[in-house]
């Protein structure tokens, strides 16, 4: 970018929050968090989850925002700009770019399924449909699942091509409130079902006896993943946050929004699951097999199914937008590419990785590496290795490395904001957060 050309930025405070919350609120909030909470002691789990959001999540989010806003560039180049020369710290950002590509390759597969389910809601959520059979046949059908994957990537690219304020921000400002309204409406319907209270009990009854070391570990990993930390998505968005915004306030608001949506997802799912007496579960089988069966038994089930899959589409789309922007901005800032060519190139790379992932559900199902199919392998490399490792290094950069100086200047807006909590945050970043992320990393490897 030339000297006199203004770097793009988010135009409003709400825009920043909508975009960053859009990144954080994803499939993880809807298909993973509720089940983890329910099966790990309900409110007891929720309490430690919230504690981890404050101790680990908000400080790490601040690290990412501040690196991006200080560095004024993509997730890798920002490190160089802060240090003042090319150093190996930028490899931390490049790991994030690699994990964005890996995550997109399977996120787009699953997001594509959501589109199929939204458009076919009325014929899937119907009595007499064997939803397990339907799902199995569908994901094994290469034509249809590839088509939806391509459509989803095209939607994401469409938003990215409009740029930061007119693309990412504008769409997030419409999509996130829409997501919130839809989830609240479905929640209201769900808690009105006969027998809903059992579900609320599963989710909220504080059973401290179920709270083990393993459940604390799940809460820790989930807090980290749910806030989209460790891969530069928030460095990328941070580089678009205006200098006058208060980063701490923003990080708190984004984290609260993400947690509220995760809890609402539980209020939406469990009353229905218990009212219809099915097994609560998590992941794709919950979303694509169990829930359609429940919708089929409800009045106007097709409509509820459609609303639910629209909700899921929005959650996935705003997360995909942030993932794609990580890679696109890298090509734009690092290699001086135009947004259009950077986007096309990124989409091609995602498809080269992503088509085999989609096919691994059917045609290539027997193809495994280290005993994992491509979907699980990419997920493992990104979520269990690159993200925690990247997060750990970012935090060390600020806590102990060359980023120590700039951090307090950046979050106090050069000393103009009074911030008593800064000493505490810096203490956490030095002595507590690296230790917690290291635990996530070790636990994810074994
Ligand atoms: N937070 C997302 C979710 O809850 C998943 C995710 C992890 C993500 N890292 C990301 C999304 C980076 C966008 C960018 O589903």
Short mmCIF file of C-alpha atoms and ligand atoms in Angstrom, two decimals:
data_model
loop_
_atom_site.label_atom_id
_atom_site.label_comp_id
_atom_site.label_asym_id
_atom_site.label_seq_id
_atom_site.Cartn_x
_atom_site.Cartn_y
_atom_site.Cartn_z
CA UNK A 1 0.00 0.00 0.00
CA UNK A 2 1.46 3.37 -0.90
CA UNK A 3 2.15 5.99 1.76
CA UNK A 4 -0.65 8.33 0.91
CA UNK A 5 -3.29 5.65 0.46
CA UNK A 6 -5.50 5.31 3.55
CA UNK A 7 -5.61 1.83 5.01
CA UNK A 8 -9.17 0.54 5.24
CA UNK A 9 -10.79 0.39 8.66
CA UNK A 10 -14.02 -0.55 10.37
CA UNK A 11 -16.23 2.52 10.40
CA UNK A 12 -18.05 2.08 13.70
CA UNK A 13 -17.66 0.51 17.10
CA UNK A 14 -20.66 -1.72 16.52
CA UNK A 15 -19.08 -2.80 13.25
CA UNK A 16 -15.94 -3.95 15.05
CA UNK A 17 -17.92 -5.92 17.58
CA UNK A 18 -20.21 -7.47 14.96
CA UNK A 19 -17.26 -8.54 12.80
CA UNK A 20 -15.19 -9.97 15.66
CA UNK A 21 -18.20 -11.64 17.29
CA UNK A 22 -19.06 -12.97 13.84
CA UNK A 23 -15.69 -14.66 13.77
CA UNK A 24 -16.06 -16.05 17.26
CA UNK A 25 -19.65 -17.25 17.00
CA UNK A 26 -19.42 -20.31 14.81
CA UNK A 27 -20.32 -23.95 14.56
CA UNK A 28 -18.39 -24.54 17.79
CA UNK A 29 -20.88 -22.46 19.78
CA UNK A 30 -23.84 -24.37 18.47
CA UNK A 31 -22.79 -27.96 18.19
CA UNK A 32 -20.06 -28.26 20.76
CA UNK A 33 -20.50 -25.90 23.68
CA UNK A 34 -24.02 -26.99 24.75
CA UNK A 35 -23.10 -30.65 24.88
CA UNK A 36 -19.84 -30.03 26.73
CA UNK A 37 -21.72 -28.00 29.29
CA UNK A 38 -24.50 -30.52 29.73
CA UNK A 39 -22.26 -33.52 30.08
CA UNK A 40 -19.64 -31.84 32.30
CA UNK A 41 -21.80 -30.66 35.17
CA UNK A 42 -24.00 -27.89 33.73
CA UNK A 43 -23.70 -24.62 35.63
CA UNK A 44 -20.56 -25.87 37.36
CA UNK A 45 -18.87 -26.18 33.96
CA UNK A 46 -20.30 -22.86 32.85
CA UNK A 47 -18.67 -21.15 35.81
CA UNK A 48 -15.18 -22.36 35.01
CA UNK A 49 -15.75 -21.70 31.32
CA UNK A 50 -16.55 -18.08 32.14
CA UNK A 51 -13.53 -17.89 34.44
CA UNK A 52 -11.31 -19.07 31.57
CA UNK A 53 -12.89 -16.53 29.23
CA UNK A 54 -11.74 -13.81 31.62
CA UNK A 55 -8.35 -15.22 32.62
CA UNK A 56 -7.24 -16.58 29.25
CA UNK A 57 -9.64 -15.39 26.57
CA UNK A 58 -9.83 -11.65 27.05
CA UNK A 59 -6.07 -11.12 27.62
CA UNK A 60 -5.21 -13.24 24.56
CA UNK A 61 -7.78 -11.43 22.45
CA UNK A 62 -6.22 -8.15 23.55
CA UNK A 63 -2.81 -9.44 22.47
CA UNK A 64 -4.15 -10.18 18.99
CA UNK A 65 -6.06 -6.93 18.61
CA UNK A 66 -3.07 -4.92 19.76
CA UNK A 67 -0.58 -6.68 17.48
CA UNK A 68 -2.86 -6.02 14.51
CA UNK A 69 -3.61 -2.41 15.36
CA UNK A 70 0.03 -1.63 16.10
CA UNK A 71 1.40 -3.52 13.12
CA UNK A 72 -1.20 -2.19 10.64
CA UNK A 73 -0.81 -5.24 8.41
CA UNK A 74 -1.64 -8.92 7.96
CA UNK A 75 -1.11 -11.49 10.72
CA UNK A 76 2.51 -12.17 9.72
CA UNK A 77 3.76 -8.75 8.60
CA UNK A 78 2.35 -7.06 11.72
CA UNK A 79 5.05 -8.76 13.78
CA UNK A 80 7.78 -7.40 11.51
CA UNK A 81 6.31 -3.92 11.62
CA UNK A 82 6.27 -3.92 15.42
CA UNK A 83 9.81 -5.21 15.81
CA UNK A 84 10.96 -2.86 13.08
CA UNK A 85 12.62 -5.47 10.89
CA UNK A 86 12.01 -8.90 9.43
CA UNK A 87 12.26 -11.48 12.23
CA UNK A 88 11.19 -15.05 12.68
CA UNK A 89 8.21 -13.82 14.75
CA UNK A 90 6.34 -13.45 11.49
CA UNK A 91 6.36 -17.25 11.25
CA UNK A 92 3.79 -17.17 14.06
CA UNK A 93 1.48 -15.31 11.71
CA UNK A 94 2.25 -17.66 8.86
CA UNK A 95 1.21 -20.59 11.01
CA UNK A 96 -2.09 -18.79 11.42
CA UNK A 97 -2.42 -18.39 7.69
CA UNK A 98 -1.81 -22.10 7.22
CA UNK A 99 -4.33 -23.02 9.87
CA UNK A 100 -6.91 -20.68 8.32
CA UNK A 101 -6.51 -22.55 5.05
CA UNK A 102 -6.83 -25.92 6.75
CA UNK A 103 -9.87 -24.88 8.78
CA UNK A 104 -11.56 -23.40 5.72
CA UNK A 105 -11.11 -26.63 3.81
CA UNK A 106 -13.36 -28.54 6.20
CA UNK A 107 -15.48 -25.65 7.50
CA UNK A 108 -16.65 -25.11 3.92
CA UNK A 109 -17.64 -28.77 3.63
CA UNK A 110 -19.80 -28.64 6.74
CA UNK A 111 -21.16 -25.20 5.90
CA UNK A 112 -22.15 -26.53 2.48
CA UNK A 113 -24.21 -29.28 4.13
CA UNK A 114 -26.02 -26.56 6.06
CA UNK A 115 -27.10 -24.91 2.81
CA UNK A 116 -28.51 -28.21 1.53
CA UNK A 117 -30.46 -28.63 4.78
CA UNK A 118 -31.78 -25.10 4.69
CA UNK A 119 -33.09 -25.42 1.16
CA UNK A 120 -34.47 -28.93 1.69
CA UNK A 121 -35.76 -28.26 5.22
CA UNK A 122 -39.34 -29.13 4.34
CA UNK A 123 -38.51 -32.49 2.83
CA UNK A 124 -35.96 -33.47 5.48
CA UNK A 125 -37.79 -32.44 8.65
CA UNK A 126 -40.80 -34.57 7.80
CA UNK A 127 -42.21 -37.60 9.56
CA UNK A 128 -41.09 -40.85 8.06
CA UNK A 129 -37.72 -39.58 6.87
CA UNK A 130 -34.81 -41.64 8.15
CA UNK A 131 -32.53 -38.70 8.90
CA UNK A 132 -29.44 -40.83 9.51
CA UNK A 133 -29.89 -42.51 6.14
CA UNK A 134 -30.54 -39.18 4.43
CA UNK A 135 -27.41 -37.64 5.90
CA UNK A 136 -25.25 -40.65 5.05
CA UNK A 137 -26.46 -40.73 1.46
CA UNK A 138 -26.08 -36.99 1.05
CA UNK A 139 -22.51 -36.61 2.27
CA UNK A 140 -21.42 -39.60 0.21
CA UNK A 141 -22.89 -38.04 -2.94
CA UNK A 142 -19.93 -36.13 -4.38
CA UNK A 143 -21.91 -34.01 -6.83
CA UNK A 144 -24.30 -32.41 -4.39
CA UNK A 145 -21.92 -31.86 -1.51
CA UNK A 146 -19.25 -30.36 -3.77
CA UNK A 147 -21.80 -28.07 -5.35
CA UNK A 148 -22.84 -26.67 -1.96
CA UNK A 149 -19.24 -26.28 -0.88
CA UNK A 150 -18.52 -24.21 -3.98
CA UNK A 151 -21.65 -22.12 -3.42
CA UNK A 152 -20.61 -21.43 0.15
CA UNK A 153 -17.07 -20.43 -0.84
CA UNK A 154 -18.51 -18.15 -3.49
CA UNK A 155 -20.75 -16.45 -0.91
CA UNK A 156 -17.76 -15.89 1.37
CA UNK A 157 -15.63 -14.56 -1.48
CA UNK A 158 -18.45 -12.26 -2.53
CA UNK A 159 -18.40 -10.52 0.85
CA UNK A 160 -14.59 -10.35 0.97
CA UNK A 161 -14.43 -8.79 -2.48
CA UNK A 162 -16.45 -5.77 -1.27
CA UNK A 163 -13.65 -4.90 1.13
CA UNK A 164 -13.52 -4.15 4.84
CA UNK A 165 -16.16 -1.51 5.57
CA UNK A 166 -18.49 -2.24 2.67
CA UNK A 167 -18.02 -6.02 2.84
CA UNK A 168 -17.01 -7.57 6.15
CA UNK A 169 -18.42 -4.82 8.35
CA UNK A 170 -21.61 -4.18 6.46
CA UNK A 171 -22.56 -7.85 6.26
CA UNK A 172 -21.63 -8.54 9.88
CA UNK A 173 -23.82 -5.66 11.02
CA UNK A 174 -26.79 -7.27 9.31
CA UNK A 175 -26.02 -10.94 9.89
CA UNK A 176 -25.12 -10.87 13.60
CA UNK A 177 -28.31 -9.16 14.80
CA UNK A 178 -30.27 -11.51 12.52
CA UNK A 179 -28.53 -14.48 14.10
CA UNK A 180 -29.39 -13.18 17.54
CA UNK A 181 -33.06 -12.68 16.72
CA UNK A 182 -33.38 -16.15 15.18
CA UNK A 183 -31.71 -17.89 18.11
CA UNK A 184 -33.92 -16.07 20.63
CA UNK A 185 -37.08 -17.01 18.72
CA UNK A 186 -36.09 -20.68 18.57
CA UNK A 187 -35.18 -20.58 22.28
CA UNK A 188 -38.63 -19.28 23.19
CA UNK A 189 -40.29 -22.04 21.17
CA UNK A 190 -38.03 -24.66 22.69
CA UNK A 191 -38.62 -23.78 26.35
CA UNK A 192 -42.37 -23.78 25.72
CA UNK A 193 -42.34 -27.47 24.76
CA UNK A 194 -43.83 -29.95 27.24
CA UNK A 195 -41.00 -31.45 29.22
CA UNK A 196 -38.56 -28.67 28.42
CA UNK A 197 -37.51 -28.30 32.04
CA UNK A 198 -35.51 -31.54 31.98
CA UNK A 199 -33.36 -30.02 29.25
CA UNK A 200 -32.82 -26.82 31.18
CA UNK A 201 -31.86 -28.92 34.17
CA UNK A 202 -29.31 -30.87 32.10
CA UNK A 203 -27.79 -27.61 30.97
CA UNK A 204 -27.88 -25.55 34.14
CA UNK A 205 -28.11 -27.79 37.22
CA UNK A 206 -24.74 -27.29 38.93
CA UNK A 207 -23.43 -30.79 39.48
CA UNK A 208 -20.01 -30.26 41.01
CA UNK A 209 -19.44 -34.01 41.19
CA UNK A 210 -19.11 -34.12 37.39
CA UNK A 211 -16.47 -31.45 37.45
CA UNK A 212 -13.19 -33.27 36.93
CA UNK A 213 -9.76 -32.30 35.70
CA UNK A 214 -10.86 -33.41 32.23
CA UNK A 215 -13.89 -31.17 32.23
CA UNK A 216 -11.79 -28.20 33.30
CA UNK A 217 -9.53 -29.04 30.38
CA UNK A 218 -12.51 -29.10 28.01
CA UNK A 219 -13.61 -25.71 29.31
CA UNK A 220 -10.14 -24.32 28.71
CA UNK A 221 -9.83 -25.65 25.16
CA UNK A 222 -13.37 -24.63 24.27
CA UNK A 223 -12.85 -21.07 25.58
CA UNK A 224 -9.76 -20.72 23.41
CA UNK A 225 -11.35 -22.21 20.27
CA UNK A 226 -14.64 -20.40 20.65
CA UNK A 227 -13.02 -16.97 20.72
CA UNK A 228 -11.15 -17.78 17.46
CA UNK A 229 -7.80 -17.23 19.15
CA UNK A 230 -4.31 -18.25 18.13
CA UNK A 231 -4.42 -17.99 14.37
CA UNK A 232 -4.31 -14.35 13.54
CA UNK A 233 -7.96 -13.83 12.68
CA UNK A 234 -8.14 -11.19 15.38
CA UNK A 235 -4.76 -9.72 14.44
CA UNK A 236 -6.21 -9.27 10.97
CA UNK A 237 -9.38 -7.61 12.29
CA UNK A 238 -7.32 -5.66 14.83
CA UNK A 239 -5.46 -4.01 11.97
CA UNK A 240 -8.79 -2.48 10.90
CA UNK A 241 -9.76 -1.11 14.33
CA UNK A 242 -9.46 2.65 14.58
CA UNK A 243 -6.96 4.18 16.97
CA UNK A 244 -9.66 5.84 19.05
CA UNK A 245 -11.45 2.60 19.99
CA UNK A 246 -10.96 1.09 23.42
CA UNK A 247 -9.53 -2.39 22.80
CA UNK A 248 -10.20 -3.76 26.28
CA UNK A 249 -13.83 -2.76 26.16
CA UNK A 250 -14.12 -4.28 22.69
CA UNK A 251 -12.54 -7.56 23.78
CA UNK A 252 -14.92 -7.81 26.74
CA UNK A 253 -17.96 -7.10 24.59
CA UNK A 254 -16.97 -9.63 21.92
CA UNK A 255 -16.29 -12.31 24.53
CA UNK A 256 -19.59 -11.69 26.30
CA UNK A 257 -21.47 -11.86 23.00
CA UNK A 258 -19.81 -15.15 22.11
CA UNK A 259 -20.63 -16.64 25.52
CA UNK A 260 -24.24 -15.44 25.43
CA UNK A 261 -24.79 -17.06 22.03
CA UNK A 262 -23.23 -20.31 23.23
CA UNK A 263 -25.53 -20.43 26.27
CA UNK A 264 -28.54 -19.57 24.10
CA UNK A 265 -27.60 -22.44 21.79
CA UNK A 266 -27.93 -24.74 24.79
CA UNK A 267 -31.30 -23.24 25.70
CA UNK A 268 -32.38 -23.79 22.11
CA UNK A 269 -31.22 -27.40 21.82
CA UNK A 270 -31.64 -29.21 25.14
CA UNK A 271 -35.26 -28.51 26.04
CA UNK A 272 -36.21 -29.87 22.60
CA UNK A 273 -33.90 -32.87 22.87
CA UNK A 274 -35.35 -33.82 26.28
CA UNK A 275 -38.94 -33.02 25.38
CA UNK A 276 -38.75 -35.55 22.55
CA UNK A 277 -36.77 -38.06 24.55
CA UNK A 278 -33.77 -38.44 22.23
CA UNK A 279 -30.12 -38.84 23.20
CA UNK A 280 -28.31 -35.54 23.49
CA UNK A 281 -25.09 -35.55 21.51
CA UNK A 282 -22.71 -33.18 19.79
CA UNK A 283 -21.18 -32.48 16.42
CA UNK A 284 -22.54 -33.25 12.96
CA UNK A 285 -24.82 -36.06 14.13
CA UNK A 286 -26.61 -33.72 16.54
CA UNK A 287 -27.15 -31.07 13.92
CA UNK A 288 -27.84 -33.12 10.81
CA UNK A 289 -29.46 -36.27 12.25
CA UNK A 290 -30.95 -35.71 15.71
CA UNK A 291 -32.38 -32.22 15.37
CA UNK A 292 -34.12 -32.80 11.99
CA UNK A 293 -35.86 -35.77 13.60
CA UNK A 294 -37.12 -33.49 16.37
CA UNK A 295 -38.26 -30.78 13.97
CA UNK A 296 -40.24 -33.44 12.10
CA UNK A 297 -42.36 -34.02 15.21
CA UNK A 298 -43.09 -30.34 15.80
CA UNK A 299 -45.93 -28.35 14.31
CA UNK A 300 -44.55 -26.41 11.34
CA UNK A 301 -41.37 -28.44 11.67
CA UNK A 302 -40.13 -27.57 8.19
CA UNK A 303 -40.21 -23.90 9.05
CA UNK A 304 -38.34 -24.38 12.33
CA UNK A 305 -35.77 -26.51 10.56
CA UNK A 306 -35.30 -23.82 7.97
CA UNK A 307 -34.82 -21.14 10.63
CA UNK A 308 -32.33 -23.33 12.45
CA UNK A 309 -30.24 -24.04 9.36
CA UNK A 310 -30.34 -20.39 8.42
CA UNK A 311 -28.94 -19.64 11.87
CA UNK A 312 -26.19 -22.17 11.32
CA UNK A 313 -25.44 -20.78 7.87
CA UNK A 314 -25.00 -17.29 9.30
CA UNK A 315 -22.78 -18.54 12.12
CA UNK A 316 -20.58 -20.42 9.66
CA UNK A 317 -20.52 -17.63 7.08
CA UNK A 318 -19.29 -14.88 9.40
CA UNK A 319 -16.57 -17.22 10.71
CA UNK A 320 -15.55 -18.16 7.18
CA UNK A 321 -15.37 -14.49 6.24
CA UNK A 322 -12.79 -13.88 8.95
CA UNK A 323 -10.82 -16.97 7.97
CA UNK A 324 -10.69 -15.97 4.33
CA UNK A 325 -9.71 -12.41 5.22
CA UNK A 326 -6.67 -13.71 7.15
CA UNK A 327 -5.32 -15.27 3.96
CA UNK A 328 -6.44 -12.51 1.59
CA UNK A 329 -4.86 -9.73 3.66
CA UNK A 330 -1.64 -11.75 3.83
CA UNK A 331 -1.47 -11.84 0.04
CA UNK A 332 -2.42 -8.16 -0.20
CA UNK A 333 0.03 -6.81 2.40
CA UNK A 334 2.90 -9.21 1.99
CA UNK A 335 2.88 -9.65 -1.78
CA UNK A 336 1.15 -6.43 -2.79
CA UNK A 337 -1.57 -8.29 -4.60
CA UNK A 338 -4.90 -6.71 -5.49
CA UNK A 339 -7.87 -7.78 -3.37
CA UNK A 340 -9.47 -9.46 -6.36
CA UNK A 341 -6.50 -11.61 -7.30
CA UNK A 342 -5.71 -12.33 -3.65
CA UNK A 343 -9.26 -13.56 -3.10
CA UNK A 344 -9.28 -15.72 -6.21
CA UNK A 345 -5.95 -17.26 -5.31
CA UNK A 346 -7.09 -17.98 -1.75
CA UNK A 347 -10.29 -19.60 -2.95
CA UNK A 348 -8.35 -21.81 -5.35
CA UNK A 349 -6.05 -22.98 -2.55
CA UNK A 350 -9.02 -23.67 -0.27
CA UNK A 351 -10.73 -25.68 -3.00
CA UNK A 352 -7.59 -27.70 -3.72
CA UNK A 353 -7.52 -28.67 -0.05
CA UNK A 354 -11.27 -28.71 0.45
CA UNK A 355 -12.49 -30.85 -2.42
CA UNK A 356 -10.60 -33.91 -1.15
CA UNK A 357 -12.02 -33.24 2.32
CA UNK A 358 -15.55 -33.32 0.96
CA UNK A 359 -14.78 -36.43 -1.04
CA UNK A 360 -13.30 -38.08 2.05
CA UNK A 361 -16.89 -38.46 3.26
CA UNK A 362 -17.66 -40.80 0.39
CA UNK A 363 -15.47 -41.75 -2.56
CA UNK A 364 -12.19 -41.25 -0.70
CA UNK A 365 -13.51 -42.57 2.61
CA UNK A 366 -10.88 -45.28 2.86
CA UNK A 367 -8.01 -42.88 2.37
CA UNK A 368 -6.40 -42.18 5.73
CA UNK A 369 -3.17 -40.66 7.03
CA UNK A 370 -2.09 -41.63 10.57
CA UNK A 371 -5.43 -43.40 10.87
CA UNK A 372 -7.41 -40.20 10.27
CA UNK A 373 -9.42 -39.19 7.24
CA UNK A 374 -8.57 -35.79 5.75
CA UNK A 375 -11.29 -33.97 7.65
CA UNK A 376 -10.04 -35.19 11.03
CA UNK A 377 -6.41 -34.77 10.04
CA UNK A 378 -6.77 -31.12 9.01
CA UNK A 379 -8.86 -30.44 12.10
CA UNK A 380 -6.19 -32.03 14.30
CA UNK A 381 -3.30 -30.12 12.76
CA UNK A 382 -5.10 -26.79 12.93
CA UNK A 383 -7.03 -27.04 16.20
CA UNK A 384 -4.66 -29.16 18.28
CA UNK A 385 -1.26 -28.02 17.04
CA UNK A 386 -1.16 -24.76 15.08
CA UNK A 387 -3.77 -22.78 17.02
CA UNK A 388 -2.49 -23.40 20.57
CA UNK A 389 1.13 -23.12 19.44
CA UNK A 390 0.42 -19.88 17.60
CA UNK A 391 -1.52 -18.52 20.58
CA UNK A 392 1.28 -19.42 22.96
CA UNK A 393 3.90 -17.67 20.84
CA UNK A 394 1.76 -14.52 20.44
CA UNK A 395 1.32 -14.31 24.18
CA UNK A 396 5.07 -14.84 24.73
CA UNK A 397 5.77 -12.12 22.17
CA UNK A 398 3.91 -9.66 24.35
CA UNK A 399 4.67 -11.12 27.79
CA UNK A 400 8.39 -11.75 27.40
CA UNK A 401 9.45 -10.91 23.86
CA UNK A 402 9.92 -7.78 21.79
CA UNK A 403 6.26 -6.86 22.11
CA UNK A 404 6.37 -5.97 25.81
CA UNK A 405 6.88 -2.25 25.20
CA UNK A 406 4.16 -1.49 22.75
CA UNK A 407 1.39 -3.48 24.42
CA UNK A 408 0.50 -1.13 27.26
CA UNK A 409 0.78 1.89 24.94
CA UNK A 410 -1.53 0.26 22.45
CA UNK A 411 -4.26 -0.78 24.84
CA UNK A 412 -4.25 2.54 26.71
CA UNK A 413 -4.34 4.42 23.39
CA UNK A 414 -0.91 5.93 24.08
CA UNK A 415 -1.69 6.58 27.72
CA UNK A 416 -4.90 8.54 27.11
CA UNK A 417 -7.13 5.85 28.64
CA UNK A 418 -7.02 5.29 32.38
CA UNK A 419 -6.74 1.57 32.92
CA UNK A 420 -6.17 0.13 36.36
CA UNK A 421 -6.56 -3.42 35.15
CA UNK A 422 -3.52 -3.21 32.91
CA UNK A 423 -1.11 -4.42 35.58
CA UNK A 424 -3.30 -7.41 36.17
CA UNK A 425 -3.59 -8.15 32.45
CA UNK A 426 0.16 -7.91 31.97
CA UNK A 427 0.69 -10.18 34.95
CA UNK A 428 -1.71 -12.75 33.52
CA UNK A 429 0.01 -12.59 30.14
CA UNK A 430 3.41 -13.16 31.70
CA UNK A 431 2.75 -15.78 34.32
CA UNK A 432 -0.63 -17.43 33.81
CA UNK A 433 -1.82 -17.45 30.21
CA UNK A 434 1.29 -19.11 28.66
CA UNK A 435 0.97 -21.88 31.19
CA UNK A 436 -2.74 -22.41 30.40
CA UNK A 437 -2.18 -22.46 26.64
CA UNK A 438 0.70 -24.89 27.10
CA UNK A 439 -1.73 -27.19 28.91
CA UNK A 440 -4.15 -26.99 25.95
CA UNK A 441 -1.29 -27.83 23.59
CA UNK A 442 -0.04 -30.81 25.57
CA UNK A 443 -3.54 -32.14 26.20
CA UNK A 444 -4.39 -31.84 22.50
CA UNK A 445 -1.34 -33.84 21.49
CA UNK A 446 -2.02 -36.78 23.81
N1 LIG B 1 -14.70 -19.72 16.90
C1 LIG B 1 -15.22 -20.55 15.87
C2 LIG B 1 -16.35 -21.41 16.43
O1 LIG B 1 -16.71 -21.31 17.56
C3 LIG B 1 -14.21 -21.47 15.26
C4 LIG B 1 -12.91 -20.85 14.94
C5 LIG B 1 -11.73 -21.13 15.52
C6 LIG B 1 -12.66 -19.80 14.04
N2 LIG B 1 -10.77 -20.33 15.03
C7 LIG B 1 -11.30 -19.51 14.13
C8 LIG B 1 -13.48 -19.09 13.19
C9 LIG B 1 -10.76 -18.48 13.40
C10 LIG B 1 -12.92 -18.06 12.47
C11 LIG B 1 -11.58 -17.76 12.57
O2 LIG B 1 -16.89 -22.19 15.71
#
